[in-house]
Amino acid sequence: MYKDVLLHVGGKWRAATGGRTIDVVNPATEEVIGKLAHASREDLDEALDHAAKGFAVWRKMPAYERSKLLRKAAEMLRARAEDIARLLTMEQGKPLAESRAEIAGSADVIEWFAEEGRRAYGRVIPARSPGVYQLSLREPVGVVAGFTPWNFPMSQAVRKISAALAAGCSFILKGPEETPAACAELVRAYVDAGIPAGVVQLVFGVPAEISEYLIPHPVVRKISFTGSTAVGKHLAALAGLHMKRVTMELGGHAPALVFNDADLDVAVNVLAANKFRNAGQVCIAPTRLLVQDGVYEPFVRKFVAKAEALKLGDGQADGTTMGPLANGRRVAAMESFVADAVGKGAKLRTGGQRAGNNGYFFQPTVLTDIPANARVLHEEPFGPLALILPFSTFDEAVAEANRLEYGLAAYAFTSSNTTATAVGAAIEAGMVGINHHGLALTETPFGGLKDSGYGSEGGAEGLEPYLVTKFVSQASL
Ligand code: NAD
């Protein structure tokens, strides 16, 4: 059922020049399920040439017409959702229900930007003299190069491509090599909807080789990356050297503050669901669960019970609530974080081990009594590790929440409006969810502060990074 994945260059689906391929592995079985075309330098040059031509055509198409094609792409994605969900689960591991939700959400994102593109308003600025019109115009930035990861192969790509296309840009996507098929199906939806050749193209290969070629290339005007902070800093520096605009959606280490007056069941349910969704491979997953001393023990007990109730298994099997990790690197990372923390004195309340002999399964894991020098309190775990830490005062909790250089998501649970407002103001994060999850919706901004990056995806803010401002001052003769 899993078909080999091709490049999409210049309006054609095709193998790489030279015929190189990369194996795709099912993380639930470790079996090779397909092959992926590995772009050569010639393929990238061809894509760049077509991207420039595609931009010239697309930017001239009225926003109204672009919107119609994007809406059609959303419909196509919905019509094909069930088949794509199976591909996504096979290559990435997440349970089918999560794959379906990712695809449905992606169709919503396309529709959202189809509408936002029609509202890329400029301004008319009052002039100092009669007969002068001062126009501030919003124009597409140009050819965009996007780099997206394997944790949400479709939803990480759809936000970038849809916003760029709605603004009138063309787009070259370097998709995730480990999970390429769902991402290719997304591109297929735009293409089959009738979006002209060269406007959206897809390549795969060695990430560093592709980014180091595309970012400095004069055809490319804008870079958008989602991935780790370390890689993001490297790519942002390269883009800076060549004066390219950049959006960076990077890592997180989200704190969640649970106060004594919280509804404990709501806090446990929301935090456990979002900690273990996609096996914890989510940049906004709650990771440092800071719990006030009055409710600490019952919180730990209830949270551990939730972790132990998860059904670990192949994402395609009925009843699975947590799939494998997406690759072997994450299993090794989890083992190393747990060994380091436990070796330094942390208590393992549940999990902590690889599960089974086959597939990249790792148990949902809860650690408490974690010493300050444990690595996992400083580095993003990006996996199913929950760290529960006690606190006494509001100031202590906020200091811990803001301690790291990450600033992506944060959460708080309290029945006091005063505390809720104070947390919202004091936390250094790009997104704060209070008494519910509430983040990463189509119509709301998504983005981080500090080392978690800059720029926003989603919401009305999501179109901004793909537009530039041109000022025209026109006097009538
Ligand atoms: P990694 O840091 O090597 O790669 C992360 C992502 O960046 C991958 O998609 C990869 O293809 C891409 N990448 C790496 N080097 C690149 C380069 N030079 N040019 C362009 N793209 C490049 O590590 P990994 O093992 O794939 O993932 C592990 C870490 O990445 C996690 O710990 C997590 O912090 C981060 N990550 C974050 C997100 C997110 O949603 N923000 C998603 C996936 C991974």
mmCIF file of N, CA and C and ligand atoms in Angstrom, residues 147-152 156 174-178 206-212 215 225-231 234-235 249-252 281-284 327 329-330 380-382 406 408, ligand 1:
data_model
loop_
_atom_site.group_PDB
_atom_site.id
_atom_site.type_symbol
_atom_site.label_atom_id
_atom_site.label_comp_id
_atom_site.label_asym_id
_atom_site.label_seq_id
_atom_site.Cartn_x
_atom_site.Cartn_y
_atom_site.Cartn_z
ATOM 1 N N PHE A 147 11.639 24.082 5.116
ATOM 2 C CA PHE A 147 12.252 22.844 5.632
ATOM 3 C C PHE A 147 11.384 22.363 6.786
ATOM 4 N N THR A 148 10.803 21.181 6.640
ATOM 5 C CA THR A 148 9.844 20.741 7.666
ATOM 6 C C THR A 148 10.201 19.354 8.202
ATOM 7 N N PRO A 149 9.855 19.076 9.468
ATOM 8 C CA PRO A 149 10.289 17.850 10.146
ATOM 9 C C PRO A 149 9.266 16.720 10.098
ATOM 10 N N TRP A 150 9.659 15.636 10.756
ATOM 11 C CA TRP A 150 8.979 14.352 10.674
ATOM 12 C C TRP A 150 7.894 14.156 11.732
ATOM 13 N N ASN A 151 7.776 15.059 12.705
ATOM 14 C CA ASN A 151 6.819 14.760 13.790
ATOM 15 C C ASN A 151 5.357 14.979 13.358
ATOM 16 N N PHE A 152 5.131 16.043 12.556
ATOM 17 C CA PHE A 152 3.807 16.273 11.942
ATOM 18 C C PHE A 152 4.084 16.514 10.460
ATOM 19 N N GLN A 156 3.099 20.451 9.679
ATOM 20 C CA GLN A 156 4.222 21.405 9.699
ATOM 21 C C GLN A 156 4.398 22.048 8.328
ATOM 22 N N LYS A 174 11.580 21.262 1.186
ATOM 23 C CA LYS A 174 12.370 20.073 1.469
ATOM 24 C C LYS A 174 11.637 19.351 2.584
ATOM 25 N N GLY A 175 11.003 18.266 2.205
ATOM 26 C CA GLY A 175 10.167 17.548 3.159
ATOM 27 C C GLY A 175 10.989 16.629 4.048
ATOM 28 N N PRO A 176 10.325 15.959 5.005
ATOM 29 C CA PRO A 176 11.026 15.078 5.935
ATOM 30 C C PRO A 176 11.326 13.711 5.298
ATOM 31 N N GLU A 177 12.593 13.360 5.216
ATOM 32 C CA GLU A 177 12.999 12.126 4.529
ATOM 33 C C GLU A 177 12.454 10.878 5.216
ATOM 34 N N GLU A 178 12.255 10.941 6.546
ATOM 35 C CA GLU A 178 11.814 9.727 7.257
ATOM 36 C C GLU A 178 10.310 9.502 7.128
ATOM 37 N N VAL A 206 19.783 15.096 1.425
ATOM 38 C CA VAL A 206 20.516 15.315 2.674
ATOM 39 C C VAL A 206 20.175 16.738 3.125
ATOM 40 N N PRO A 207 19.485 16.887 4.290
ATOM 41 C CA PRO A 207 18.989 18.213 4.677
ATOM 42 C C PRO A 207 20.050 19.305 4.615
ATOM 43 N N ALA A 208 21.239 19.042 5.162
ATOM 44 C CA ALA A 208 22.255 20.103 5.210
ATOM 45 C C ALA A 208 22.711 20.489 3.799
ATOM 46 N N GLU A 209 22.807 19.513 2.912
ATOM 47 C CA GLU A 209 23.259 19.834 1.546
ATOM 48 C C GLU A 209 22.221 20.702 0.843
ATOM 49 N N ILE A 210 20.946 20.373 1.046
ATOM 50 C CA ILE A 210 19.893 21.139 0.358
ATOM 51 C C ILE A 210 19.787 22.548 0.942
ATOM 52 N N SER A 211 19.801 22.647 2.273
ATOM 53 C CA SER A 211 19.646 23.987 2.861
ATOM 54 C C SER A 211 20.851 24.855 2.513
ATOM 55 N N GLU A 212 22.032 24.271 2.494
ATOM 56 C CA GLU A 212 23.211 25.091 2.199
ATOM 57 C C GLU A 212 23.253 25.529 0.727
ATOM 58 N N ILE A 215 19.476 28.154 0.555
ATOM 59 C CA ILE A 215 19.387 29.408 1.335
ATOM 60 C C ILE A 215 20.204 30.540 0.690
ATOM 61 N N PHE A 225 11.696 27.484 8.523
ATOM 62 C CA PHE A 225 12.208 26.207 9.050
ATOM 63 C C PHE A 225 11.455 25.823 10.314
ATOM 64 N N THR A 226 11.153 24.540 10.460
ATOM 65 C CA THR A 226 10.672 24.001 11.737
ATOM 66 C C THR A 226 11.579 22.840 12.102
ATOM 67 N N GLY A 227 12.105 22.869 13.327
ATOM 68 C CA GLY A 227 12.992 21.791 13.786
ATOM 69 C C GLY A 227 13.684 22.191 15.063
ATOM 70 N N SER A 228 14.883 21.674 15.275
ATOM 71 C CA SER A 228 15.553 21.910 16.558
ATOM 72 C C SER A 228 16.194 23.302 16.596
ATOM 73 N N THR A 229 16.385 23.795 17.810
ATOM 74 C CA THR A 229 16.992 25.112 18.003
ATOM 75 C C THR A 229 18.403 25.140 17.423
ATOM 76 N N ALA A 230 19.164 24.067 17.609
ATOM 77 C CA ALA A 230 20.551 24.048 17.130
ATOM 78 C C ALA A 230 20.590 24.227 15.612
ATOM 79 N N VAL A 231 19.776 23.466 14.894
ATOM 80 C CA VAL A 231 19.763 23.579 13.428
ATOM 81 C C VAL A 231 19.188 24.937 13.027
ATOM 82 N N HIS A 234 21.712 27.666 13.113
ATOM 83 C CA HIS A 234 22.659 27.523 12.009
ATOM 84 C C HIS A 234 22.039 28.079 10.711
ATOM 85 N N LEU A 235 20.795 27.700 10.447
ATOM 86 C CA LEU A 235 20.147 28.143 9.205
ATOM 87 C C LEU A 235 19.848 29.642 9.243
ATOM 88 N N GLU A 249 10.548 28.092 13.620
ATOM 89 C CA GLU A 249 9.705 27.450 14.641
ATOM 90 C C GLU A 249 10.569 26.368 15.261
ATOM 91 N N LEU A 250 11.085 26.613 16.482
ATOM 92 C CA LEU A 250 12.115 25.719 17.024
ATOM 93 C C LEU A 250 11.619 24.963 18.248
ATOM 94 N N GLY A 251 12.551 24.498 19.037
ATOM 95 C CA GLY A 251 12.195 23.593 20.131
ATOM 96 C C GLY A 251 11.517 24.284 21.307
ATOM 97 N N GLY A 252 11.047 23.463 22.241
ATOM 98 C CA GLY A 252 10.421 23.967 23.458
ATOM 99 C C GLY A 252 10.688 23.023 24.620
ATOM 100 N N GLN A 281 6.384 13.666 20.858
ATOM 101 C CA GLN A 281 7.242 14.334 19.857
ATOM 102 C C GLN A 281 6.530 15.564 19.300
ATOM 103 N N VAL A 282 6.281 16.496 20.212
ATOM 104 C CA VAL A 282 5.508 17.694 19.894
ATOM 105 C C VAL A 282 6.238 18.869 20.541
ATOM 106 N N CYS A 283 6.495 19.920 19.763
ATOM 107 C CA CYS A 283 7.303 21.011 20.323
ATOM 108 C C CYS A 283 6.575 21.746 21.446
ATOM 109 N N ILE A 284 5.236 21.710 21.469
ATOM 110 C CA ILE A 284 4.504 22.408 22.542
ATOM 111 C C ILE A 284 4.034 21.447 23.638
ATOM 112 N N ASN A 327 11.693 7.338 15.181
ATOM 113 C CA ASN A 327 12.964 6.785 14.694
ATOM 114 C C ASN A 327 13.802 6.293 15.874
ATOM 115 N N ARG A 329 16.708 7.171 16.808
ATOM 116 C CA ARG A 329 17.436 8.219 17.547
ATOM 117 C C ARG A 329 16.665 8.660 18.785
ATOM 118 N N ARG A 330 15.318 8.714 18.659
ATOM 119 C CA ARG A 330 14.525 9.151 19.813
ATOM 120 C C ARG A 330 14.566 8.116 20.928
ATOM 121 N N GLU A 380 15.480 19.645 25.560
ATOM 122 C CA GLU A 380 14.140 19.213 25.158
ATOM 123 C C GLU A 380 14.113 17.684 25.020
ATOM 124 N N PRO A 381 13.234 16.989 25.765
ATOM 125 C CA PRO A 381 13.233 15.524 25.617
ATOM 126 C C PRO A 381 12.629 15.052 24.292
ATOM 127 N N PHE A 382 11.606 15.753 23.793
ATOM 128 C CA PHE A 382 10.958 15.393 22.531
ATOM 129 C C PHE A 382 10.621 13.904 22.501
ATOM 130 N N TYR A 406 14.404 28.345 26.244
ATOM 131 C CA TYR A 406 13.230 28.077 25.402
ATOM 132 C C TYR A 406 12.081 28.993 25.812
ATOM 133 N N LEU A 408 8.506 28.603 24.075
ATOM 134 C CA LEU A 408 7.490 28.290 23.064
ATOM 135 C C LEU A 408 6.100 28.275 23.704
HETATM 136 P P1 NAD B 1 17.911 17.227 13.902
HETATM 137 O O1 NAD B 1 18.149 18.380 14.801
HETATM 138 O O2 NAD B 1 19.046 16.719 13.097
HETATM 139 O O3 NAD B 1 16.753 17.553 12.845
HETATM 140 C C1 NAD B 1 15.588 18.249 13.155
HETATM 141 C C2 NAD B 1 14.930 18.616 11.816
HETATM 142 O O4 NAD B 1 15.763 19.513 11.105
HETATM 143 C C3 NAD B 1 14.754 17.432 10.867
HETATM 144 O O5 NAD B 1 13.553 17.609 10.177
HETATM 145 C C4 NAD B 1 15.932 17.520 9.913
HETATM 146 O O6 NAD B 1 15.645 17.006 8.636
HETATM 147 C C5 NAD B 1 16.149 18.997 9.833
HETATM 148 N N1 NAD B 1 17.539 19.361 9.603
HETATM 149 C C6 NAD B 1 18.618 18.932 10.290
HETATM 150 N N2 NAD B 1 19.735 19.524 9.827
HETATM 151 C C7 NAD B 1 19.348 20.349 8.825
HETATM 152 C C8 NAD B 1 20.029 21.250 7.965
HETATM 153 N N3 NAD B 1 21.358 21.456 8.066
HETATM 154 N N4 NAD B 1 19.310 21.922 7.038
HETATM 155 C C9 NAD B 1 17.962 21.768 6.941
HETATM 156 N N5 NAD B 1 17.264 20.944 7.736
HETATM 157 C C10 NAD B 1 17.946 20.255 8.676
HETATM 158 O O7 NAD B 1 17.391 16.064 14.790
HETATM 159 P P2 NAD B 1 16.281 14.953 14.694
HETATM 160 O O8 NAD B 1 16.845 13.743 15.324
HETATM 161 O O9 NAD B 1 15.663 14.788 13.360
HETATM 162 O O10 NAD B 1 15.208 15.582 15.664
HETATM 163 C C11 NAD B 1 15.549 15.723 17.015
HETATM 164 C C12 NAD B 1 15.326 17.086 17.547
HETATM 165 O O11 NAD B 1 14.759 17.975 16.621
HETATM 166 C C13 NAD B 1 14.330 16.991 18.676
HETATM 167 O O12 NAD B 1 15.026 16.829 19.885
HETATM 168 C C14 NAD B 1 13.589 18.284 18.620
HETATM 169 O O13 NAD B 1 14.202 19.209 19.482
HETATM 170 C C15 NAD B 1 13.777 18.787 17.242
HETATM 171 N N6 NAD B 1 12.548 18.737 16.441
HETATM 172 C C16 NAD B 1 11.676 19.747 16.625
HETATM 173 C C17 NAD B 1 10.500 19.751 15.911
HETATM 174 C C18 NAD B 1 9.502 20.851 16.102
HETATM 175 O O14 NAD B 1 8.338 20.659 15.839
HETATM 176 N N7 NAD B 1 9.926 22.044 16.526
HETATM 177 C C19 NAD B 1 10.216 18.717 15.025
HETATM 178 C C20 NAD B 1 11.150 17.692 14.850
HETATM 179 C C21 NAD B 1 12.331 17.722 15.570
#
